[in-house]
mmCIF file of C-alpha atoms in Angstrom:
data_model
loop_
_atom_site.group_PDB
_atom_site.id
_atom_site.type_symbol
_atom_site.label_atom_id
_atom_site.label_comp_id
_atom_site.label_asym_id
_atom_site.label_seq_id
_atom_site.Cartn_x
_atom_site.Cartn_y
_atom_site.Cartn_z
ATOM 1 C CA MET A 1 39.220 -0.222 185.528
ATOM 2 C CA PRO A 2 38.541 0.003 189.306
ATOM 3 C CA CYS A 3 35.078 1.512 189.028
ATOM 4 C CA HIS A 4 32.217 -0.475 190.526
ATOM 5 C CA ASN A 5 28.978 1.407 190.001
ATOM 6 C CA GLN A 6 25.570 -0.063 189.318
ATOM 7 C CA GLN A 7 24.414 0.616 185.758
ATOM 8 C CA LEU A 8 21.353 2.843 185.682
ATOM 9 C CA ASN A 9 21.312 3.970 182.071
ATOM 10 C CA ASN A 10 23.151 2.974 178.929
ATOM 11 C CA VAL A 11 24.268 5.773 176.632
ATOM 12 C CA ASN A 12 22.238 4.387 173.767
ATOM 13 C CA SER A 13 19.343 2.867 175.715
ATOM 14 C CA GLY A 14 17.056 5.898 175.540
ATOM 15 C CA GLN A 15 15.733 5.141 179.034
ATOM 16 C CA GLU A 16 15.652 7.774 181.708
ATOM 17 C CA HIS A 17 15.616 7.439 185.474
ATOM 18 C CA PRO A 18 12.885 9.193 187.463
ATOM 19 C CA MET A 19 13.869 12.700 188.413
ATOM 20 C CA LYS A 20 12.566 15.450 190.609
ATOM 21 C CA GLN A 21 12.775 18.995 189.425
ATOM 22 C CA VAL A 22 13.053 22.285 191.238
ATOM 23 C CA ARG A 23 11.214 25.458 190.306
ATOM 24 C CA PHE A 24 12.817 28.722 191.390
ATOM 25 C CA ALA A 25 10.338 31.231 192.731
ATOM 26 C CA ASN A 26 9.964 34.507 190.856
ATOM 27 C CA ASN A 27 11.830 37.338 192.577
ATOM 28 C CA SER A 28 8.976 39.754 191.922
ATOM 29 C CA SER A 29 6.118 39.193 194.321
ATOM 30 C CA SER A 30 2.824 38.831 192.520
ATOM 31 C CA SER A 31 0.760 39.008 195.661
ATOM 32 C CA SER A 32 1.243 39.621 199.352
ATOM 33 C CA SER A 33 0.147 36.073 200.135
ATOM 34 C CA SER A 34 3.097 34.601 198.242
ATOM 35 C CA SER A 35 5.765 36.976 199.559
ATOM 36 C CA SER A 36 6.677 34.732 202.479
ATOM 37 C CA SER A 37 7.799 31.921 200.191
ATOM 38 C CA SER A 38 9.118 33.917 197.254
ATOM 39 C CA ASN A 39 12.751 33.105 198.039
ATOM 40 C CA VAL A 40 12.320 29.356 198.596
ATOM 41 C CA PRO A 41 12.626 26.902 195.700
ATOM 42 C CA ALA A 42 9.627 24.613 195.502
ATOM 43 C CA VAL A 43 10.220 20.890 195.034
ATOM 44 C CA LEU A 44 7.806 19.525 192.513
ATOM 45 C CA SER A 45 6.257 16.097 192.422
ATOM 46 C CA ASP A 46 7.083 13.234 190.087
ATOM 47 C CA SER A 47 3.611 13.355 188.588
ATOM 48 C CA GLU A 48 2.868 13.949 184.913
ATOM 49 C CA PRO A 49 4.741 17.019 183.657
ATOM 50 C CA THR A 50 2.765 20.206 183.238
ATOM 51 C CA ASP A 51 3.756 23.741 182.366
ATOM 52 C CA ALA A 52 4.313 24.358 186.080
ATOM 53 C CA THR A 53 6.585 21.333 186.581
ATOM 54 C CA ILE A 54 8.921 21.802 183.637
ATOM 55 C CA GLN A 55 11.986 23.955 184.035
ATOM 56 C CA PRO A 56 12.272 26.807 181.528
ATOM 57 C CA GLY A 57 13.275 25.516 178.128
ATOM 58 C CA GLN A 58 13.560 21.885 179.252
ATOM 59 C CA ASP A 59 10.338 20.640 177.658
ATOM 60 C CA ASN A 60 11.797 20.583 174.130
ATOM 61 C CA LEU A 61 15.325 19.378 174.847
ATOM 62 C CA GLY A 62 14.563 15.682 174.550
ATOM 63 C CA PRO A 63 15.993 12.608 176.300
ATOM 64 C CA GLN A 64 19.610 13.613 175.644
ATOM 65 C CA LEU A 65 19.404 15.988 178.619
ATOM 66 C CA LYS A 66 19.591 14.055 181.879
ATOM 67 C CA LEU A 67 19.147 15.556 185.336
ATOM 68 C CA LEU A 68 20.391 14.011 188.553
ATOM 69 C CA PRO A 69 17.467 13.001 190.762
ATOM 70 C CA LEU A 70 16.912 16.012 192.982
ATOM 71 C CA ASN A 71 17.203 15.582 196.741
ATOM 72 C CA ASP A 72 17.860 17.839 199.714
ATOM 73 C CA GLN A 73 21.601 17.112 199.631
ATOM 74 C CA ILE A 74 21.932 18.379 196.060
ATOM 75 C CA ARG A 75 19.698 21.376 196.787
ATOM 76 C CA GLU A 76 21.892 22.324 199.750
ATOM 77 C CA LEU A 77 25.077 22.073 197.681
ATOM 78 C CA GLN A 78 23.499 24.189 194.927
ATOM 79 C CA THR A 79 22.437 26.761 197.513
ATOM 80 C CA ILE A 80 25.890 27.041 199.103
ATOM 81 C CA ILE A 81 27.584 27.383 195.711
ATOM 82 C CA ARG A 82 25.177 30.146 194.677
ATOM 83 C CA ASP A 83 25.411 32.064 197.970
ATOM 84 C CA LYS A 84 27.676 35.108 197.559
ATOM 85 C CA THR A 85 28.575 34.995 201.283
ATOM 86 C CA THR A 86 30.031 31.477 201.068
ATOM 87 C CA SER A 87 33.714 31.322 201.970
ATOM 88 C CA ARG A 88 36.094 29.931 199.361
ATOM 89 C CA GLY A 89 36.882 26.929 201.553
ATOM 90 C CA ASP A 90 33.207 25.994 201.833
ATOM 91 C CA PHE A 91 32.705 26.750 198.138
ATOM 92 C CA VAL A 92 35.453 24.353 197.033
ATOM 93 C CA PHE A 93 34.331 21.670 199.488
ATOM 94 C CA CYS A 94 30.714 21.770 198.309
ATOM 95 C CA ALA A 95 31.699 22.062 194.649
ATOM 96 C CA ASP A 96 33.861 18.938 194.991
ATOM 97 C CA ARG A 97 30.952 17.066 196.572
ATOM 98 C CA LEU A 98 28.584 18.065 193.773
ATOM 99 C CA ILE A 99 31.199 17.216 191.146
ATOM 100 C CA ARG A 100 31.603 13.754 192.665
ATOM 101 C CA LEU A 101 27.855 13.128 192.427
ATOM 102 C CA VAL A 102 27.812 14.184 188.767
ATOM 103 C CA VAL A 103 30.859 12.060 187.955
ATOM 104 C CA GLU A 104 29.349 9.001 189.652
ATOM 105 C CA GLU A 105 26.173 9.374 187.614
ATOM 106 C CA GLY A 106 28.238 9.981 184.483
ATOM 107 C CA LEU A 107 29.935 6.637 185.035
ATOM 108 C CA ASN A 108 26.504 5.040 185.165
ATOM 109 C CA GLN A 109 26.011 6.104 181.549
ATOM 110 C CA LEU A 110 29.028 4.102 180.346
ATOM 111 C CA PRO A 111 28.764 0.554 178.976
ATOM 112 C CA TYR A 112 29.536 -2.412 181.203
ATOM 113 C CA SER A 113 29.665 -6.166 180.877
ATOM 114 C CA GLU A 114 28.721 -8.964 183.242
ATOM 115 C CA CYS A 115 31.448 -10.830 185.051
ATOM 116 C CA THR A 116 31.825 -13.520 187.690
ATOM 117 C CA VAL A 117 34.284 -13.227 190.567
ATOM 118 C CA THR A 118 35.250 -15.570 193.390
ATOM 119 C CA THR A 119 34.910 -14.214 196.932
ATOM 120 C CA PRO A 120 37.368 -15.071 199.768
ATOM 121 C CA THR A 121 34.908 -17.725 200.948
ATOM 122 C CA GLY A 122 34.928 -19.417 197.538
ATOM 123 C CA TYR A 123 31.484 -18.111 196.588
ATOM 124 C CA LYS A 124 30.873 -17.214 192.938
ATOM 125 C CA TYR A 125 29.435 -13.721 192.656
ATOM 126 C CA GLU A 126 27.691 -12.527 189.492
ATOM 127 C CA GLY A 127 28.663 -8.878 189.055
ATOM 128 C CA VAL A 128 29.501 -6.258 186.438
ATOM 129 C CA LYS A 129 32.591 -4.410 185.282
ATOM 130 C CA PHE A 130 33.078 -1.370 183.105
ATOM 131 C CA GLU A 131 34.255 -2.041 179.605
ATOM 132 C CA ARG A 132 37.623 -0.631 178.668
ATOM 133 C CA GLY A 133 37.814 2.340 176.345
ATOM 134 C CA ASN A 134 36.736 5.371 178.395
ATOM 135 C CA CYS A 135 38.496 8.682 178.927
ATOM 136 C CA GLY A 136 37.914 12.147 180.320
ATOM 137 C CA VAL A 137 38.432 15.480 178.580
ATOM 138 C CA SER A 138 38.369 18.733 180.548
ATOM 139 C CA ILE A 139 37.720 22.135 179.002
ATOM 140 C CA MET A 140 40.290 24.404 180.643
ATOM 141 C CA ARG A 141 40.268 26.073 183.047
ATOM 142 C CA SER A 142 37.049 25.467 184.960
ATOM 143 C CA GLY A 143 36.733 21.918 183.633
ATOM 144 C CA GLU A 144 39.957 21.035 185.439
ATOM 145 C CA ALA A 145 38.026 21.367 188.709
ATOM 146 C CA MET A 146 36.256 18.119 187.795
ATOM 147 C CA GLU A 147 39.366 16.075 187.000
ATOM 148 C CA GLN A 148 40.103 14.988 190.573
ATOM 149 C CA GLY A 149 36.520 13.813 191.052
ATOM 150 C CA LEU A 150 36.892 11.585 187.999
ATOM 151 C CA ARG A 151 40.276 10.263 189.137
ATOM 152 C CA ASP A 152 38.833 9.513 192.578
ATOM 153 C CA CYS A 153 36.379 7.172 190.879
ATOM 154 C CA CYS A 154 38.643 5.841 188.109
ATOM 155 C CA ARG A 155 42.261 6.296 189.106
ATOM 156 C CA SER A 156 43.684 4.871 185.873
ATOM 157 C CA ILE A 157 41.502 6.820 183.447
ATOM 158 C CA ARG A 158 43.187 8.907 180.753
ATOM 159 C CA ILE A 159 42.320 12.614 180.716
ATOM 160 C CA GLY A 160 42.779 14.991 177.784
ATOM 161 C CA LYS A 161 42.510 18.777 177.750
ATOM 162 C CA ILE A 162 41.129 21.524 175.541
ATOM 163 C CA LEU A 163 41.817 25.241 175.960
ATOM 164 C CA ILE A 164 39.184 27.472 174.383
ATOM 165 C CA GLN A 165 38.870 31.220 174.799
ATOM 166 C CA SER A 166 36.682 33.875 173.236
ATOM 167 C CA ASP A 167 38.338 36.127 170.678
ATOM 168 C CA GLU A 168 38.404 39.707 171.960
ATOM 169 C CA GLU A 169 37.373 41.150 168.593
ATOM 170 C CA THR A 170 34.841 38.636 167.264
ATOM 171 C CA GLN A 171 33.737 37.152 170.612
ATOM 172 C CA LYS A 172 33.821 33.725 168.965
ATOM 173 C CA ALA A 173 35.234 30.695 170.731
ATOM 174 C CA LYS A 174 38.731 29.886 169.539
ATOM 175 C CA VAL A 175 40.740 26.723 170.220
ATOM 176 C CA TYR A 176 44.244 27.412 171.535
ATOM 177 C CA TYR A 177 45.268 23.940 172.707
ATOM 178 C CA ALA A 178 43.998 20.366 172.443
ATOM 179 C CA LYS A 179 45.667 17.182 173.687
ATOM 180 C CA PHE A 180 43.915 13.797 173.734
ATOM 181 C CA PRO A 181 44.867 10.131 174.097
ATOM 182 C CA PRO A 182 46.049 8.898 170.665
ATOM 183 C CA ASP A 183 43.129 6.471 170.397
ATOM 184 C CA VAL A 184 40.467 8.896 171.646
ATOM 185 C CA TYR A 185 38.269 8.034 168.649
ATOM 186 C CA ARG A 186 37.865 4.517 170.062
ATOM 187 C CA ARG A 187 36.819 5.694 173.491
ATOM 188 C CA LYS A 188 33.711 6.930 175.254
ATOM 189 C CA VAL A 189 34.461 10.516 176.290
ATOM 190 C CA LEU A 190 33.383 12.194 179.528
ATOM 191 C CA LEU A 191 33.610 15.885 178.589
ATOM 192 C CA MET A 192 33.908 18.038 181.723
ATOM 193 C CA TYR A 193 32.700 21.646 181.926
ATOM 194 C CA PRO A 194 30.947 22.843 185.115
ATOM 195 C CA ILE A 195 28.825 25.748 183.822
ATOM 196 C CA LEU A 196 26.848 25.786 180.572
ATOM 197 C CA SER A 197 25.876 29.376 179.877
ATOM 198 C CA THR A 198 25.754 30.020 176.124
ATOM 199 C CA GLY A 199 27.041 26.596 175.094
ATOM 200 C CA ASN A 200 29.508 28.095 172.595
ATOM 201 C CA THR A 201 32.616 26.770 174.316
ATOM 202 C CA VAL A 202 31.248 23.238 174.534
ATOM 203 C CA ILE A 203 30.116 23.305 170.898
ATOM 204 C CA GLU A 204 33.631 24.255 169.820
ATOM 205 C CA ALA A 205 35.117 21.537 172.036
ATOM 206 C CA VAL A 206 32.832 18.895 170.530
ATOM 207 C CA ARG A 207 33.837 20.025 167.045
ATOM 208 C CA VAL A 208 37.487 19.464 167.975
ATOM 209 C CA LEU A 209 36.652 15.973 169.231
ATOM 210 C CA ILE A 210 34.784 15.228 166.011
ATOM 211 C CA GLU A 211 37.861 16.339 164.066
ATOM 212 C CA HIS A 212 39.679 13.611 166.008
ATOM 213 C CA ARG A 213 37.036 11.126 164.799
ATOM 214 C CA VAL A 214 35.068 10.917 168.053
ATOM 215 C CA GLN A 215 31.384 10.169 167.445
ATOM 216 C CA PRO A 216 29.001 12.625 169.214
ATOM 217 C CA ARG A 217 26.965 9.686 170.533
ATOM 218 C CA HIS A 218 30.079 8.601 172.439
ATOM 219 C CA ILE A 219 30.364 11.971 174.237
ATOM 220 C CA ILE A 220 28.793 12.511 177.654
ATOM 221 C CA LEU A 221 28.969 16.111 178.838
ATOM 222 C CA LEU A 222 29.287 16.394 182.632
ATOM 223 C CA SER A 223 28.097 19.736 183.971
ATOM 224 C CA LEU A 224 26.933 21.131 187.304
ATOM 225 C CA PHE A 225 24.646 23.948 186.144
ATOM 226 C CA SER A 226 23.099 24.690 182.768
ATOM 227 C CA THR A 227 20.914 27.343 181.246
ATOM 228 C CA PRO A 228 18.091 26.298 178.891
ATOM 229 C CA HIS A 229 19.764 28.268 176.102
ATOM 230 C CA GLY A 230 23.117 26.564 176.600
ATOM 231 C CA ALA A 231 21.691 23.049 176.693
ATOM 232 C CA LYS A 232 19.404 23.715 173.730
ATOM 233 C CA SER A 233 22.231 25.141 171.614
ATOM 234 C CA ILE A 234 24.397 22.076 172.209
ATOM 235 C CA ILE A 235 21.646 19.550 171.545
ATOM 236 C CA GLN A 236 20.495 21.352 168.399
ATOM 237 C CA GLU A 237 24.059 21.300 167.083
ATOM 238 C CA PHE A 238 24.752 17.708 168.156
ATOM 239 C CA PRO A 239 21.497 15.760 168.657
ATOM 240 C CA ASP A 240 23.340 12.564 169.635
ATOM 241 C CA ILE A 241 25.316 14.010 172.530
ATOM 242 C CA THR A 242 24.303 13.314 176.132
ATOM 243 C CA ILE A 243 24.239 16.135 178.694
ATOM 244 C CA LEU A 244 24.239 15.307 182.404
ATOM 245 C CA THR A 245 23.669 18.135 184.881
ATOM 246 C CA THR A 246 22.062 18.887 188.249
ATOM 247 C CA GLU A 247 19.987 21.895 187.217
ATOM 248 C CA VAL A 248 18.561 23.782 184.251
ATOM 249 C CA HIS A 249 17.860 27.416 185.113
ATOM 250 C CA PRO A 250 18.112 30.710 183.191
ATOM 251 C CA VAL A 251 20.656 32.093 185.675
ATOM 252 C CA ALA A 252 23.821 30.002 186.002
ATOM 253 C CA PRO A 253 26.532 30.659 188.636
ATOM 254 C CA THR A 254 29.085 31.932 186.122
ATOM 255 C CA HIS A 255 31.415 32.896 188.971
ATOM 256 C CA PHE A 256 32.206 29.212 189.532
ATOM 257 C CA GLY A 257 35.682 29.103 187.973
ATOM 258 C CA GLN A 258 36.883 32.275 189.669
ATOM 259 C CA ARG A 259 35.623 31.184 193.083
ATOM 260 C CA TYR A 260 36.937 27.635 192.786
ATOM 261 C CA PHE A 261 40.476 28.654 191.786
ATOM 262 C CA GLY A 262 40.542 31.793 193.961
ATOM 263 C CA THR A 263 40.921 34.275 191.120
ATOM 264 C CA ASP A 264 37.820 36.343 191.884
#
């Protein structure tokens, strides 16, 4: 598979890369001295976590929740996506950039093996290659926004689809369509869903994958934004799943799908 990314974490290694976190300022001003910075997110240090440096609800989610290391590039993309004045063209452009970053880090979670190649000068180079047996699964419709980012990194990867909608009467997630590679149970699955709000849709999607004999520990959920409630619900239901996202915050940009596909 033509994907050459340095391995940072193995799905089952339990190790985590250092990460910066962002704390969103409270909208209500507690004092006049803090009003000037109330709308600016504060970047927190990599020091020992305290109550002030842990995002809401993240302290009890465990190592299965992985955040991309925060930098100014990611913060800018998050800001543009959240800004209601952003044009659709800029929205899609920035969303695609953020998706690519998440996909690249998702690939770092997949297993690889060492290999030796010969360069044009005859030099033997000790490198790595991804092991075969990976696939993507997008939760329609918003998850389809992430498919091209995955194909840009792994052009030959197989991609399945799941269509899940909430029942109008019961408000429960209901599966309407599911199509996977025949041997999906042998593969590591990159499950794509940009916004984790309640987590109900993802939980139902994982159940469908389990029905097709996919082990939860072989599922890596790729997401852009997550709420603490959504991430917690998924991890409580499936403790072996891995969630990769850029942010955990109580307010998720639930307008993402409508803005990306121009249906808002």
